[in-house]
Structures are given as structure tokens and as C-alpha cells.
Amino acid sequence: MPKLTIDGIEVEVPAGATVLQAAEAAGIEIPRFCYHDRLSIAGNCRMCLVEIEKTPPKPISSCTYPAAEGMIVHTDTPMVRNGRRGVMEFLLINHPLDCPICDQGGECDLQDQAMGYGMDHSRYAENKRAVPDKNLGPLVKTSMNRCIHCTRCIRFISEVAGVPDLGATSRGEHMEVGTYVEKALSSELSANIIDLCPVGALTSKPYAFSARSWELSKTDSIDVLDAVGANIRVDTRGPEVLRILPRLNEDVNEEWLGDKSRFAIDGLKRKRLDKPWLRRDGKLQPATWQQAFDAIAAKLHGMAGEKIGAIAGDLCDAESMLALKDLMTALGSPNIDCRQDGAKLTNARRDYYTFNTQIAGIEEADAILIIGSNPRREAPVLNARIRKAWSQSGAKIGLIGAETDLTYPLSHLGTGPSAFADGEGFLKSGKRPMVIVGQGALTRADGAAVLAAAWGIAARAGALTAEWHGFNVLHTAAARVGALDLGFVPGPNGKSVEAMLDLDVLWLLGADEFDTKKIAAGTFVIYQGHHGDAGAARADVILPGAAYTEKSGTYVNTEGRVQRGFMATHPPGESREDWKIIRALSARIGHTLPYDSIEALRARLEQVNPVFANISFLPRFGCTDTTGPRGGATEDVAFAPRIKHYHRTDPISRASPTMAACVAALEPAPAMAAE
């Protein structure tokens, strides 16, 4: 590991590190535009100039120059300052004076660095170049006159997203970044290039001209539109969510975010339930909270517990699910379930239903077998980790399921359980193998058998050791792991979702992802949620709840990592936080729940399962007990994809005009019509 001195500070860095990386390790900031620590080095912008002793007497780009033993670097000398000022002057020759109307204003790297290295005038009087804007689809807005050719967008799309949509044509002043043949970007991670762009060339099309960054209130939260649990920042102005951006979390989402999680937010203000509704004379009509509670109390009065059931949806927070579970227990009902899709999962043992390797651990695997899953659609950020393992470590990937483009080379071993033997042989070639089982394999009739078989493959292939737990379940529902941790599954003699559909009373807590048309005509349906989706259409009573941006909630991602989001804005109209609704109703029907505050409810969470005490912390563990789950015989039927349309998987994204535009731009018309 070479030692070098930067501005009088001695620093030791790994072999192969650059001078710029060494400066960061020493706490010294060097300006840059093209360099990004998650992308390959391009050396385009020349803004990161430094002076190095015993080298030719000229400024040197620190992002491309390797650190060496004994090197002495200066980052703030007259030569360096003049070099950076010259680069800035060249960058501004063609850059338009768009700052007053540019959405990047206040968050622009070029703007910030021009304050330090720019001049108050230009020596160039020639006309600025003109570049036509490109149409990159419904999400990314382009103003290519501002482009400084840093190529960050090109490198991200090809290296991280794995979809070579962007490139450069021509050379020098005539160089243009675009898709060559005009088309929408086809990656589920495409909008991350907005964050990467150091100028205003790429901005958010749905957010265009909505607000300035300093007008927004910023709240940390957790994304719930898939099961990865990406860390996000919710930016609001008044009662409206204007944008969502990723937060840095190396263990979960690094600094990336899926397009749906970023842009489905316009669905938060459409098709909302903002007041209670009560079905009278066959029609849903507005009601007061008192009228809604009275109708529920009258229906539940004297009813046996076995005639009542509750189903938890995919976007629910742990607090509301626990409150509903406690209420069902008080009513004497064992009929609770969180598996709307019919997944054959139980809470018998936690590592039977979590992503035990952890998302960051994907990078350590050298052989990955994917069974019945399409991680590109189900978890785009996690899929980028798999691609990273392939591109940086040479990991081999095998797939059993529908053949598709996952953005990296893979061996397609088969479409169903008949390929399990080949999958086991594939895994045995690795020293750190891992298995990823998706919901496409677990929601079938033989899902329990597939789960048991996948565990057996992992055990025999050496994926289960005291140092390495290579068995993983990839969920599609943000609420699923938390619900299983809380035991939101049928108790003794309890009924699953399919068996509950003819009960006398059915409580749907944001449950919209099953066929509500199968609910018996005589069943009294209570729907508690935030959107007028499938569950609300079938309801007899509607209790308006809060969306994930409108409440403080605890969520458990597919790894089993407990994370907490915070209220960014208040629920609309008469809507209330879900646990508060359940608590208020419990008092009305004479089964008052023993908590009046979120703190008391969270203490109850920890009492039910101690894992809820470890917020954001998830220890690594191996597998010493290789006893697998029980299962019968598998059926030789091909695994079907769990998610057909990435951009509409939940009530929020289905209500989003932006997601509808993405579907129109990216999905073929026959697929749209078949949904």
C-alpha cells in the first residue's frame, strides 16, 4: 500500500488507487465533473488538476494518475488554480446562461465550482453551439446545450444499469450524447442519470419547473414500492410530495433508486380516499367516522371470532399490522394472513423467508442461482448488485425460470423444477455459492416443495456454512417480511387468504393484490387504505388511511433489515394513520388496545419480536443448522414471472400518470391490452 503526501498530509492508500482517491482519504476536496467513484474513470473534464513533484512541470489530472510510494502532491498552487480556471473558462464558452430557469439551480456542480474558479466575464465572443434536445422518454428531460460531455450518464447506463442505450456521436465541439436512434431509455434505473449529471443537461421531466431546492422540506424515509427498502429522501412543499431522491446506504441501495420508486409519487394525489365511506342501498356514500365505526361495531357485535378474517397488504407498516393482529386476537379470530399472492411461506424460522446473504453480500458470491425470479423487474437496485458481482468479480449467474434479459450474461438452465439438478451442479463450481428464490416459484401450488428443494440445493452445493448463508428469498412486497416477523399468518385452525373469502367479515388492510371478485357476495368487507383500488371497490365500509409518505412507520426489507420512515406530509382530508384508526375502533367495540402512542406501540413490536429493536442494523451470520423446510413433490411446470409490468404493481403506481406514460412508451401494446 503506497504512502504519499498531499498538501503536507501523509496518507496510505490501497494499491491501484488514484491521486484523487488518495486526496479524498486525506480529507482534501478536489473539484471534478466526470469522475464518480462508482463508475469507470474517463478523464474527460480535466477539472481535477493537481501538481505533482518530480513529474513534468504541468497540471496533471488526479482522477487518472495512480498514487505511488513517496509521491508529493499539491492541490492548491498557482499552477493548479490557473489550470482549473482555464478549464472552467472553456466549459463556460458554450454553456448557456440558463441558471434562472434551470431545475438544477441550487444543486448544480458547475454552478458551485464556477463560484470558486469562474470569472465575471468571458474572453470569447463567438456564438455558443446549439444542440437539439433528445427525447429519452417520460422521465428524463434533456437540455443538451448545457452538456459538458462528462459521459457520466453513458457510463452509468452501460456499466451499472447494463442497458447500452446512451452513447456519443461526432467529436470535439460537435459531440452529442444521445440514443442515436431516438427511443425511451429502457432501464428501470434510468433516472439515476439525473442525479449523476453535474450540470442541468439531464433533469426530471415530471418535476420540471415545480420548485427550487431551497423551497422544499426534506424528510428521510424508506421506499415501499418494492422489498429492497431503499433509503430515500422525500421532498415536500406544503401538503404535496414533489420529488423523491435516494439516500446513501452502502448496505442496501448504495446511492441508486428504481424509476418507479422515484416517480410514482404523482399517484399519491390521485384516486385518494380522504373520507370514510359506507355502502347504503348498494352504493358507497360518504360518511362520518362515527357512522363508519357504528356500522362496523354493529356487524361485529356478538359475532364469533372464527367468522372474522383480516388480510394485510403489501405496503403496510409494521405498527398497523401489529395493531390489526392484536385486534383480531381480542376478537378471538385466528384468521389473519399477509400472503395475498398465496406464497407458501411460514414464519417457522426466519432464514427460511429472508435474503440471508444480505444485499451487500451479493458482491462476495462467485456463483449465483436464480430460481423463479426476475430481479430486474422485482428489485432493480438489487439486480444492479448482481450485475456488479458479475462485472467486478466475475461471478457466474444461472437462471431457472422464464428466459429474459437481466442485463448480464447468464446460463439459462431450464424453466422449471426439472432443472434443479443442473442448478445444483452449476452452484458447486463456486466457492461462495448463493441461491435466490423468487415469488414466481413460491406462489405456485407446489411453492413449499420448491422452497424445500431450493434449500436442499443450497445445502448440498456448499452454500450453507458457519461463515456463509447462501440461501435467499427475494420478496416483492415491502410488508411481507415484517408481517412474517410479527406472525401475521393463520393461527391454529386459522384460514389463509383463499379460505377467508367467504367469511362473514373480512378486514382488508391495504390489500389490493388479490382477486377481490372472489369475495363472497354476503361477506361484509372493511377496507382500510389510502387509494380507491380493487379492495375499496368491493368494500362495505372504507376507512381512509395514510400512505407511506404520510406516517411514521417501521418496515422490514427482504434481508430482514428493520428500517424506519418518517412523516413527510399529513394525510389528506379526514384520513388518519392506520394504527390510530385501529386503536380508535378497538375502543368503540369494547376491545381497547393497550397503547395510546407510537412509542408504546413500538415497545409492543419489540415485545412480539426482538428483531424490531435493531433499527437499520443487521448482523451477518452463517448457517449452522442446515435442517430445511418441509415440502412435498414439485410439479414439472415452468415458473411464471411474478411481475408482468414493472411500472404498475401497487395502488400508488397504478394511480400515477407518469407510470402510465412509462408503460405506453416502454411496453408493447399487446402486453398492455392483456393486463
XYZ file of C-alpha atoms in Angstrom:
675
model
C 0.000 0.000 0.000
C 1.733 3.196 -1.173
C 2.202 6.162 1.117
C 2.118 9.654 -0.344
C 1.917 13.217 0.884
C -0.888 15.535 -0.227
C -0.705 19.165 0.882
C 1.545 18.131 3.760
C -0.748 15.291 4.905
C 0.669 11.774 4.707
C -1.853 9.166 3.631
C -1.695 5.445 2.865
C -3.993 4.068 0.169
C -4.601 0.649 -1.443
C -2.510 -0.279 -4.446
C -4.127 0.944 -7.647
C -5.786 3.967 -6.037
C -5.596 7.275 -7.862
C -4.310 10.587 -6.550
C -7.886 11.891 -6.360
C -8.932 8.922 -4.215
C -5.887 9.477 -2.010
C -6.872 13.124 -1.571
C -10.373 12.063 -0.503
C -8.833 9.686 2.046
C -6.832 12.618 3.395
C -9.963 14.765 3.638
C -8.921 17.102 0.816
C -11.580 18.028 -1.731
C -10.606 18.209 -5.383
C -13.200 19.573 -7.838
C -14.375 17.215 -10.545
C -17.147 16.767 -13.090
C -16.576 13.458 -14.877
C -15.166 11.363 -12.026
C -17.562 9.266 -9.949
C -16.399 6.605 -7.543
C -18.949 4.034 -8.777
C -18.161 4.485 -12.469
C -15.127 3.785 -14.614
C -12.590 6.593 -14.990
C -12.998 8.722 -18.091
C -10.697 11.695 -17.509
C -12.838 13.957 -19.679
C -13.301 17.188 -17.790
C -9.722 17.935 -16.565
C -11.122 19.874 -13.603
C -9.295 17.753 -11.036
C -5.858 19.119 -11.901
C -3.049 18.883 -9.324
C 0.706 19.478 -9.255
C 2.996 16.538 -8.505
C 6.655 16.965 -7.668
C 9.288 15.241 -9.816
C 6.934 14.995 -12.804
C 6.855 17.197 -15.925
C 6.026 20.783 -14.832
C 2.393 20.814 -15.873
C -1.004 20.254 -14.232
C -1.974 16.561 -14.033
C -5.494 15.126 -13.810
C -5.679 13.441 -10.419
C -8.529 11.055 -11.333
C -6.371 9.193 -13.874
C -2.959 9.367 -12.206
C -2.100 6.383 -9.983
C -0.812 7.031 -6.477
C 2.780 5.935 -5.927
C 5.097 5.491 -2.950
C 6.726 8.731 -1.825
C 4.711 10.922 -4.172
C 4.304 14.580 -3.099
C 1.120 16.236 -4.388
C -0.013 19.865 -4.214
C -3.671 20.677 -4.824
C -3.616 24.459 -4.351
C -0.708 26.125 -6.137
C -0.743 28.985 -8.673
C -0.282 26.434 -11.479
C -3.237 24.356 -10.246
C -5.502 27.347 -9.693
C -4.751 28.775 -13.129
C -5.288 25.378 -14.751
C -8.683 24.930 -13.107
C -9.714 28.450 -14.012
C -8.745 27.765 -17.609
C -10.813 24.562 -17.665
C -13.779 26.401 -16.176
C -13.452 29.145 -18.790
C -13.515 26.550 -21.567
C -16.561 24.816 -20.064
C -18.457 28.095 -19.935
C -17.665 29.088 -23.532
C -20.650 27.125 -24.809
C -22.689 26.780 -21.637
C -25.908 28.835 -21.841
C -26.871 31.328 -19.141
C -29.819 29.195 -18.056
C -29.342 29.299 -14.286
C -32.505 31.364 -13.610
C -34.692 28.834 -15.444
C -32.733 25.616 -14.844
C -34.117 22.987 -12.477
C -30.568 22.144 -11.451
C -30.152 25.631 -9.955
C -29.070 25.402 -6.339
C -27.904 21.801 -6.792
C -25.552 22.235 -9.742
C -21.900 21.195 -9.551
C -20.999 23.545 -12.391
C -22.698 26.432 -10.618
C -20.903 25.673 -7.359
C -17.463 25.266 -8.901
C -17.887 28.332 -11.107
C -18.125 30.299 -7.870
C -14.638 29.116 -6.978
C -12.914 29.055 -10.360
C -15.042 31.128 -12.742
C -14.550 34.696 -13.918
C -17.028 37.531 -14.054
C -16.620 37.846 -17.819
C -15.670 35.771 -20.857
C -12.932 36.431 -23.401
C -14.920 34.605 -26.083
C -17.453 36.471 -28.212
C -18.263 33.661 -30.667
C -21.742 32.199 -30.890
C -22.456 29.352 -28.498
C -23.020 25.943 -30.019
C -26.589 24.728 -30.400
C -27.509 21.090 -29.760
C -31.043 19.759 -30.241
C -32.665 18.229 -27.172
C -33.121 14.468 -27.134
C -36.293 12.590 -26.231
C -35.240 9.998 -23.644
C -38.765 9.061 -22.589
C -41.246 10.279 -19.970
C -38.776 10.540 -17.074
C -35.605 12.343 -18.162
C -35.792 15.869 -19.556
C -32.865 16.979 -21.706
C -31.321 20.378 -22.359
C -28.304 19.297 -24.357
C -26.973 22.837 -24.870
C -25.812 22.533 -21.265
C -23.988 19.221 -21.691
C -20.247 19.342 -20.838
C -19.500 15.832 -22.181
C -18.587 14.328 -18.809
C -20.114 10.996 -20.024
C -21.352 10.050 -16.548
C -24.773 9.200 -17.988
C -23.274 6.975 -20.678
C -21.093 5.112 -18.195
C -23.930 4.606 -15.706
C -26.396 3.280 -18.273
C -23.868 0.836 -19.729
C -21.941 -0.184 -16.589
C -24.442 -0.090 -13.708
C -27.826 -0.351 -15.408
C -26.434 -2.699 -18.057
C -28.545 -1.315 -20.888
C -26.333 0.283 -23.582
C -28.898 2.885 -24.614
C -26.732 6.003 -24.480
C -23.616 6.898 -26.439
C -21.780 9.769 -28.101
C -21.670 10.691 -31.752
C -19.249 13.035 -33.563
C -16.165 14.537 -31.988
C -14.946 17.697 -30.313
C -17.358 20.612 -30.311
C -19.789 18.590 -32.442
C -20.013 15.674 -29.998
C -23.564 14.881 -28.866
C -24.790 12.494 -26.191
C -27.951 10.601 -27.072
C -29.539 7.320 -28.114
C -28.534 7.620 -31.799
C -31.951 6.275 -32.834
C -34.494 8.200 -30.790
C -36.086 5.983 -28.124
C -37.042 5.981 -24.475
C -34.440 4.696 -22.035
C -35.303 1.077 -21.313
C -33.636 0.684 -17.916
C -35.586 0.536 -14.657
C -32.765 2.620 -13.145
C -32.605 5.250 -15.885
C -33.468 8.288 -13.750
C -30.289 7.935 -11.692
C -28.525 9.775 -14.505
C -30.414 12.881 -13.338
C -28.576 12.713 -10.016
C -25.277 11.987 -11.755
C -25.438 14.863 -14.247
C -23.175 17.635 -12.886
C -24.960 20.319 -14.910
C -28.563 20.864 -15.986
C -28.387 18.788 -19.162
C -30.463 15.969 -17.627
C -33.265 16.880 -15.257
C -36.501 15.334 -14.053
C -39.302 15.682 -16.602
C -42.190 15.169 -14.138
C -40.604 17.626 -11.662
C -39.731 20.268 -14.277
C -40.300 23.855 -13.112
C -42.096 22.712 -9.951
C -39.875 24.144 -7.222
C -36.424 25.282 -6.198
C -34.425 23.068 -3.875
C -34.392 25.636 -1.069
C -38.202 25.767 -1.031
C -38.518 22.108 -0.114
C -38.785 20.387 3.240
C -36.653 17.246 3.263
C -37.603 14.113 5.215
C -35.732 10.821 5.448
C -37.834 7.760 4.724
C -37.915 4.243 3.279
C -39.207 3.208 -0.134
C -42.028 0.650 -0.012
C -42.749 0.090 -3.711
C -40.527 -2.982 -3.703
C -38.982 -5.130 -0.964
C -35.430 -3.774 -1.146
C -36.192 -0.979 1.305
C -34.139 1.660 -0.490
C -33.304 4.672 1.661
C -34.976 7.772 0.248
C -35.444 11.464 0.907
C -38.954 12.844 0.471
C -39.030 16.486 -0.642
C -42.286 18.303 0.051
C -43.689 21.785 -0.264
C -46.767 22.328 1.835
C -49.020 19.263 1.633
C -47.580 17.926 -1.628
C -44.743 15.476 -2.274
C -42.804 16.985 -5.181
C -39.956 14.531 -5.572
C -38.183 11.538 -4.068
C -34.416 11.117 -4.165
C -32.175 8.251 -2.996
C -30.148 8.467 0.198
C -26.748 6.852 0.515
C -26.790 3.438 2.191
C -23.942 1.164 1.159
C -25.624 -1.917 2.636
C -28.955 -1.541 0.841
C -29.206 0.675 -2.237
C -25.787 2.359 -2.412
C -26.956 5.654 -3.960
C -29.342 4.314 -6.606
C -33.136 4.199 -6.796
C -35.579 2.499 -9.166
C -37.629 4.635 -11.536
C -40.968 3.529 -10.094
C -39.897 4.364 -6.548
C -38.749 7.794 -7.698
C -41.573 8.844 -9.999
C -44.778 7.090 -8.910
C -45.323 9.853 -6.354
C -47.823 11.686 -8.552
C -50.089 8.740 -7.781
C -50.150 9.914 -4.149
C -52.594 12.711 -5.019
C -54.876 10.770 -7.351
C -57.656 8.306 -6.542
C -57.125 9.066 -2.850
C -59.505 8.064 -0.095
C -59.839 11.167 2.070
C -63.053 10.448 3.979
C -64.913 7.401 5.327
C -67.415 5.712 3.026
C -70.328 3.466 3.843
C -72.313 1.265 1.465
C -76.016 2.126 1.609
C -78.601 0.665 -0.755
C -75.829 -0.995 -2.737
C -73.841 2.219 -3.271
C -70.841 3.661 -1.453
C -71.717 7.016 0.074
C -69.680 9.472 2.159
C -69.988 9.021 5.909
C -68.558 10.304 9.166
C -66.041 8.392 11.241
C -68.737 7.801 13.839
C -71.113 6.330 11.263
C -68.391 4.065 9.867
C -67.384 2.849 13.335
C -71.027 2.297 14.296
C -71.605 0.167 11.199
C -68.552 -1.976 11.965
C -69.458 -2.278 15.640
C -72.990 -3.343 14.773
C -71.691 -6.009 12.394
C -69.109 -7.379 14.836
C -71.429 -7.382 17.846
C -71.822 -10.929 19.121
C -70.042 -12.458 16.128
C -67.849 -15.497 16.703
C -64.151 -14.941 16.061
C -63.854 -17.732 13.509
C -66.229 -15.815 11.217
C -63.896 -12.812 11.044
C -60.716 -12.521 8.965
C -58.029 -9.945 8.185
C -55.620 -9.607 5.245
C -52.602 -7.290 5.317
C -51.480 -5.629 2.091
C -48.060 -5.226 0.543
C -47.371 -1.608 1.567
C -48.305 -1.812 5.256
C -46.086 -0.659 8.094
C -45.353 -2.995 10.997
C -47.219 -0.828 13.516
C -50.556 -1.052 11.700
C -50.206 -4.793 11.104
C -49.475 -5.442 14.764
C -52.439 -3.314 15.849
C -54.732 -5.248 13.500
C -53.312 -8.569 14.666
C -53.882 -7.634 18.305
C -57.441 -6.589 17.482
C -58.137 -9.894 15.731
C -56.722 -11.738 18.733
C -59.028 -9.753 21.024
C -61.971 -10.695 18.798
C -60.981 -14.363 19.008
C -60.090 -14.682 15.308
C -57.192 -16.885 14.155
C -57.848 -15.852 10.539
C -55.049 -13.458 9.599
C -52.777 -13.581 6.568
C -50.290 -11.367 4.746
C -49.721 -13.620 1.721
C -52.116 -12.111 -0.815
C -50.259 -13.834 -3.639
C -50.539 -17.253 -1.997
C -46.805 -17.583 -1.312
C -46.060 -20.825 0.525
C -44.071 -19.212 3.306
C -44.366 -19.609 7.061
C -42.661 -17.903 9.971
C -41.356 -21.171 11.411
C -37.752 -19.998 11.005
C -36.553 -16.569 9.919
C -33.861 -17.664 7.473
C -36.483 -19.615 5.520
C -38.001 -16.319 4.301
C -35.229 -13.687 4.278
C -32.364 -12.678 1.997
C -29.735 -14.101 4.317
C -26.609 -13.267 2.323
C -27.701 -9.615 2.536
C -27.767 -7.325 -0.470
C -24.181 -6.169 0.005
C -23.131 -9.817 0.325
C -24.092 -10.424 -3.304
C -20.742 -8.892 -4.239
C -18.945 -11.716 -2.383
C -20.699 -14.525 -4.249
C -18.968 -16.242 -7.167
C -21.880 -18.441 -8.309
C -25.489 -17.262 -8.151
C -28.519 -19.404 -8.982
C -31.798 -17.509 -9.538
C -34.960 -19.621 -9.250
C -38.353 -18.301 -10.370
C -37.430 -14.636 -10.195
C -36.829 -11.674 -12.486
C -34.817 -9.347 -10.225
C -34.609 -6.723 -12.954
C -38.344 -6.093 -12.566
C -38.846 -7.198 -8.971
C -35.880 -5.354 -7.435
C -33.878 -3.248 -9.928
C -31.434 -1.943 -7.317
C -30.678 -5.466 -6.124
C -30.304 -6.579 -9.731
C -27.623 -3.903 -10.164
C -25.702 -5.597 -7.315
C -25.850 -8.905 -9.151
C -24.537 -7.201 -12.273
C -21.807 -5.626 -10.142
C -20.781 -9.072 -8.852
C -20.528 -10.265 -12.455
C -18.688 -7.217 -13.824
C -16.227 -6.660 -10.983
C -15.703 -10.141 -9.524
C -16.546 -12.413 -12.431
C -19.444 -14.121 -10.659
C -21.327 -16.695 -12.732
C -25.119 -16.457 -12.816
C -27.542 -19.250 -13.573
C -31.291 -18.890 -14.119
C -34.119 -21.386 -13.724
C -37.275 -19.718 -14.968
C -38.523 -17.692 -17.901
C -35.631 -16.703 -20.149
C -35.153 -12.944 -20.142
C -32.569 -10.171 -20.311
C -31.353 -9.417 -16.791
C -28.604 -7.032 -18.062
C -25.749 -9.513 -17.538
C -24.638 -12.789 -19.139
C -26.157 -15.865 -17.559
C -26.614 -19.580 -18.092
C -30.269 -20.438 -18.680
C -30.552 -23.860 -17.092
C -34.256 -24.505 -17.599
C -37.727 -23.181 -16.938
C -38.945 -25.359 -14.062
C -38.058 -27.777 -11.247
C -36.730 -30.355 -13.710
C -33.605 -28.166 -14.000
C -32.808 -28.307 -10.262
C -30.144 -30.978 -10.729
C -28.363 -28.820 -13.302
C -28.681 -25.858 -10.947
C -27.004 -27.793 -8.162
C -24.147 -28.739 -10.441
C -23.817 -25.124 -11.550
C -23.500 -23.926 -7.952
C -20.880 -26.489 -6.982
C -18.388 -24.738 -9.245
C -18.281 -21.771 -6.857
C -16.542 -21.276 -3.543
C -19.225 -18.918 -2.259
C -22.435 -20.004 -3.980
C -25.819 -18.485 -3.330
C -29.417 -19.273 -4.237
C -32.094 -16.615 -4.852
C -35.671 -17.900 -4.785
C -38.319 -15.543 -6.139
C -42.038 -15.287 -5.613
C -42.668 -16.744 -9.056
C -41.503 -20.048 -7.586
C -43.221 -19.737 -4.197
C -46.722 -18.617 -5.164
C -47.492 -21.843 -7.009
C -49.386 -24.778 -5.565
C -46.074 -26.583 -5.028
C -44.368 -23.482 -3.580
C -43.490 -25.203 -0.300
C -41.864 -28.070 -2.189
C -39.889 -25.628 -4.351
C -38.704 -23.803 -1.233
C -37.565 -27.071 0.347
C -35.854 -28.170 -2.873
C -34.041 -24.839 -3.207
C -32.798 -25.135 0.376
C -31.567 -28.639 -0.400
C -29.683 -27.354 -3.446
C -28.016 -24.680 -1.311
C -27.082 -27.203 1.395
C -25.597 -29.760 -0.987
C -23.748 -27.144 -3.055
C -21.898 -25.759 -0.033
C -23.874 -22.528 0.266
C -24.753 -23.161 3.925
C -21.717 -22.980 6.195
C -20.860 -21.448 9.536
C -19.352 -18.432 7.734
C -21.726 -18.081 4.785
C -25.506 -18.262 4.465
C -26.197 -18.557 0.763
C -29.950 -19.206 0.818
C -32.056 -16.173 -0.077
C -35.707 -15.373 -0.667
C -36.388 -12.301 -2.796
C -39.712 -10.728 -1.914
C -41.771 -8.322 -3.981
C -43.854 -6.884 -1.105
C -42.358 -4.352 1.301
C -44.597 -5.514 4.143
C -44.075 -9.261 3.786
C -41.008 -9.895 5.969
C -42.282 -7.599 8.717
C -45.635 -9.372 8.690
C -43.978 -12.782 8.944
C -41.813 -11.486 11.795
C -44.994 -10.439 13.599
C -46.709 -13.750 12.935
C -49.371 -12.262 10.662
C -50.199 -15.724 9.339
C -53.077 -18.041 10.198
C -53.014 -19.319 13.763
C -54.125 -22.799 14.845
C -57.238 -23.646 12.824
C -56.842 -20.287 11.082
C -57.646 -19.684 7.428
C -55.426 -18.407 4.642
C -56.452 -15.734 2.132
C -58.242 -18.109 -0.236
C -60.210 -19.707 2.597
C -61.216 -16.340 4.102
C -63.139 -15.089 1.108
C -66.480 -16.464 2.307
C -66.256 -15.351 5.947
C -68.913 -13.080 7.415
C -66.497 -10.173 7.971
C -63.253 -9.528 6.096
C -60.877 -6.704 7.022
C -58.556 -5.593 4.223
C -55.614 -3.525 5.454
C -54.434 -2.026 2.160
C -54.953 -5.405 0.492
C -55.481 -4.922 -3.246
C -53.242 -7.538 -4.860
C -55.628 -10.493 -4.944
C -58.799 -11.118 -6.906
C -61.390 -9.269 -4.818
C -64.118 -10.501 -7.176
C -63.821 -13.877 -5.482
C -65.046 -12.476 -2.167
C -68.456 -13.940 -1.394
C -71.430 -11.673 -2.002
C -72.559 -11.941 1.616
C -69.194 -11.022 3.138
C -69.047 -7.682 4.954
C -65.791 -6.066 3.765
C -63.939 -3.403 5.730
C -61.284 -1.737 3.610
C -58.651 0.387 5.285
C -56.273 2.054 2.860
C -55.263 5.171 1.010
C -56.316 4.576 -2.614
C -59.551 3.701 -4.328
C -58.196 0.479 -5.803
C -59.578 -3.061 -6.047
C -60.137 -3.530 -2.312
C -62.021 -0.254 -1.915
C -64.304 -1.073 -4.848
C -65.531 -4.190 -3.047
C -65.793 -2.612 0.415
C -68.896 -2.076 2.543
C -67.023 0.330 4.813
C -63.962 2.341 3.810
C -61.612 3.734 6.452
C -59.192 6.227 4.824
C -55.607 5.561 5.871
C -52.240 7.211 5.254
C -49.713 6.477 2.514
C -46.089 5.748 3.379
C -45.049 9.384 2.987
C -47.772 10.489 5.406
C -46.898 8.482 8.504
C -44.001 7.339 10.605
C -43.653 3.616 10.099
C -41.372 0.641 10.565
C -40.615 -1.595 7.570
C -38.541 -4.753 7.213
C -36.890 -5.303 3.847
C -36.238 -8.587 2.073
C -32.966 -9.024 4.015
C -34.779 -8.769 7.340
C -33.321 -5.301 7.978
C -35.613 -3.205 10.181
C -35.817 0.395 8.947
C -37.920 3.380 9.851
C -39.541 6.058 7.715
C -40.857 9.388 8.933
C -43.885 11.521 8.171
C -43.138 13.958 5.344
C -46.617 15.419 5.000
C -50.001 14.962 6.636
C -52.670 12.626 5.233
C -55.291 14.387 3.092
C -58.746 15.288 4.311
C -60.061 13.094 7.113
C -57.513 10.327 6.550
C -55.603 9.129 9.602
C -52.582 6.964 10.360
C -53.599 3.330 10.173
C -52.671 2.227 13.677
C -54.628 5.161 15.127
C -57.738 4.100 13.206
C -57.482 0.550 14.548
C -56.826 1.806 18.081
C -59.870 4.116 17.955
C -62.114 1.362 16.599
C -60.925 -1.081 19.260
C -62.229 1.288 21.937
C -65.552 1.633 20.104
C -66.159 -2.135 20.011
C -65.058 -2.745 23.593
C -61.634 -4.299 22.981
C -59.370 -1.337 23.695
C -55.803 -1.967 22.623
C -53.171 -1.298 25.333
C -51.247 1.503 23.604
C -52.044 5.153 23.008
C -48.787 6.359 21.454
C -46.421 5.293 18.707
C -43.712 4.757 21.340
C -45.893 2.326 23.283
C -46.820 0.506 20.083
C -43.166 0.163 19.125
C -42.400 -1.222 22.576
C -45.081 -3.809 21.816
C -43.343 -4.542 18.484
C -40.131 -5.376 20.329
C -42.082 -7.497 22.788
C -43.596 -9.574 19.983
C -40.273 -9.968 18.166
C -36.920 -8.627 19.431
C -35.671 -8.053 15.868
C -37.627 -4.775 15.859
C -35.206 -3.359 18.419
C -32.340 -3.297 15.910
C -33.153 -0.362 13.664
C -31.050 -0.360 10.453
C -28.576 -2.853 11.926
C -28.467 -6.381 10.520
C -25.662 -8.692 11.662
C -24.077 -11.142 9.247
C -24.473 -14.780 10.160
C -23.810 -18.193 8.709
C -25.950 -21.296 8.827
C -25.042 -23.970 11.350
C -28.420 -25.725 11.324
C -28.967 -26.914 7.758
C -32.297 -28.569 8.503
C -34.517 -27.402 5.700
C -38.214 -26.537 5.498
C -40.679 -29.299 4.800
C -42.156 -29.742 1.354
C -43.743 -32.369 -0.856
C -43.126 -33.155 -4.503
C -42.536 -30.433 -7.058
C -44.540 -30.176 -10.262
C -42.685 -30.018 -13.557
C -44.325 -26.770 -14.650
C -42.417 -23.701 -15.817
C -42.021 -20.832 -13.357
C -44.100 -17.821 -14.376
C -42.936 -14.244 -13.788
C -44.428 -12.694 -10.653
C -44.393 -9.136 -12.010
C -45.608 -8.585 -15.559
C -45.457 -4.801 -15.596
C -42.736 -3.138 -13.559
C -44.339 0.300 -13.617
C -47.693 -0.671 -12.040
C -47.540 -3.110 -9.171
C -49.442 -1.325 -6.383
C -52.246 1.212 -5.836
C -49.855 4.178 -5.881
C -48.126 3.326 -9.164
C -51.409 2.310 -10.791
C -52.767 5.783 -9.998
C -49.672 7.524 -11.385
C -49.940 9.272 -14.785
C -46.142 9.159 -15.054
C -46.113 5.386 -14.676
C -48.895 5.139 -17.264
C -46.715 7.166 -19.646
C -43.805 4.790 -18.990
C -45.990 1.808 -19.816
C -47.108 3.453 -23.065
C -43.520 4.279 -24.026
C -41.805 1.046 -22.999
C -44.288 -1.815 -23.183
C -45.775 -3.227 -26.384
C -49.460 -2.633 -26.979
C -50.466 -6.347 -26.849
C -48.985 -6.700 -23.361
C -50.879 -3.629 -22.210
C -54.142 -4.924 -23.584
C -53.664 -8.332 -21.996
C -53.352 -6.997 -18.463
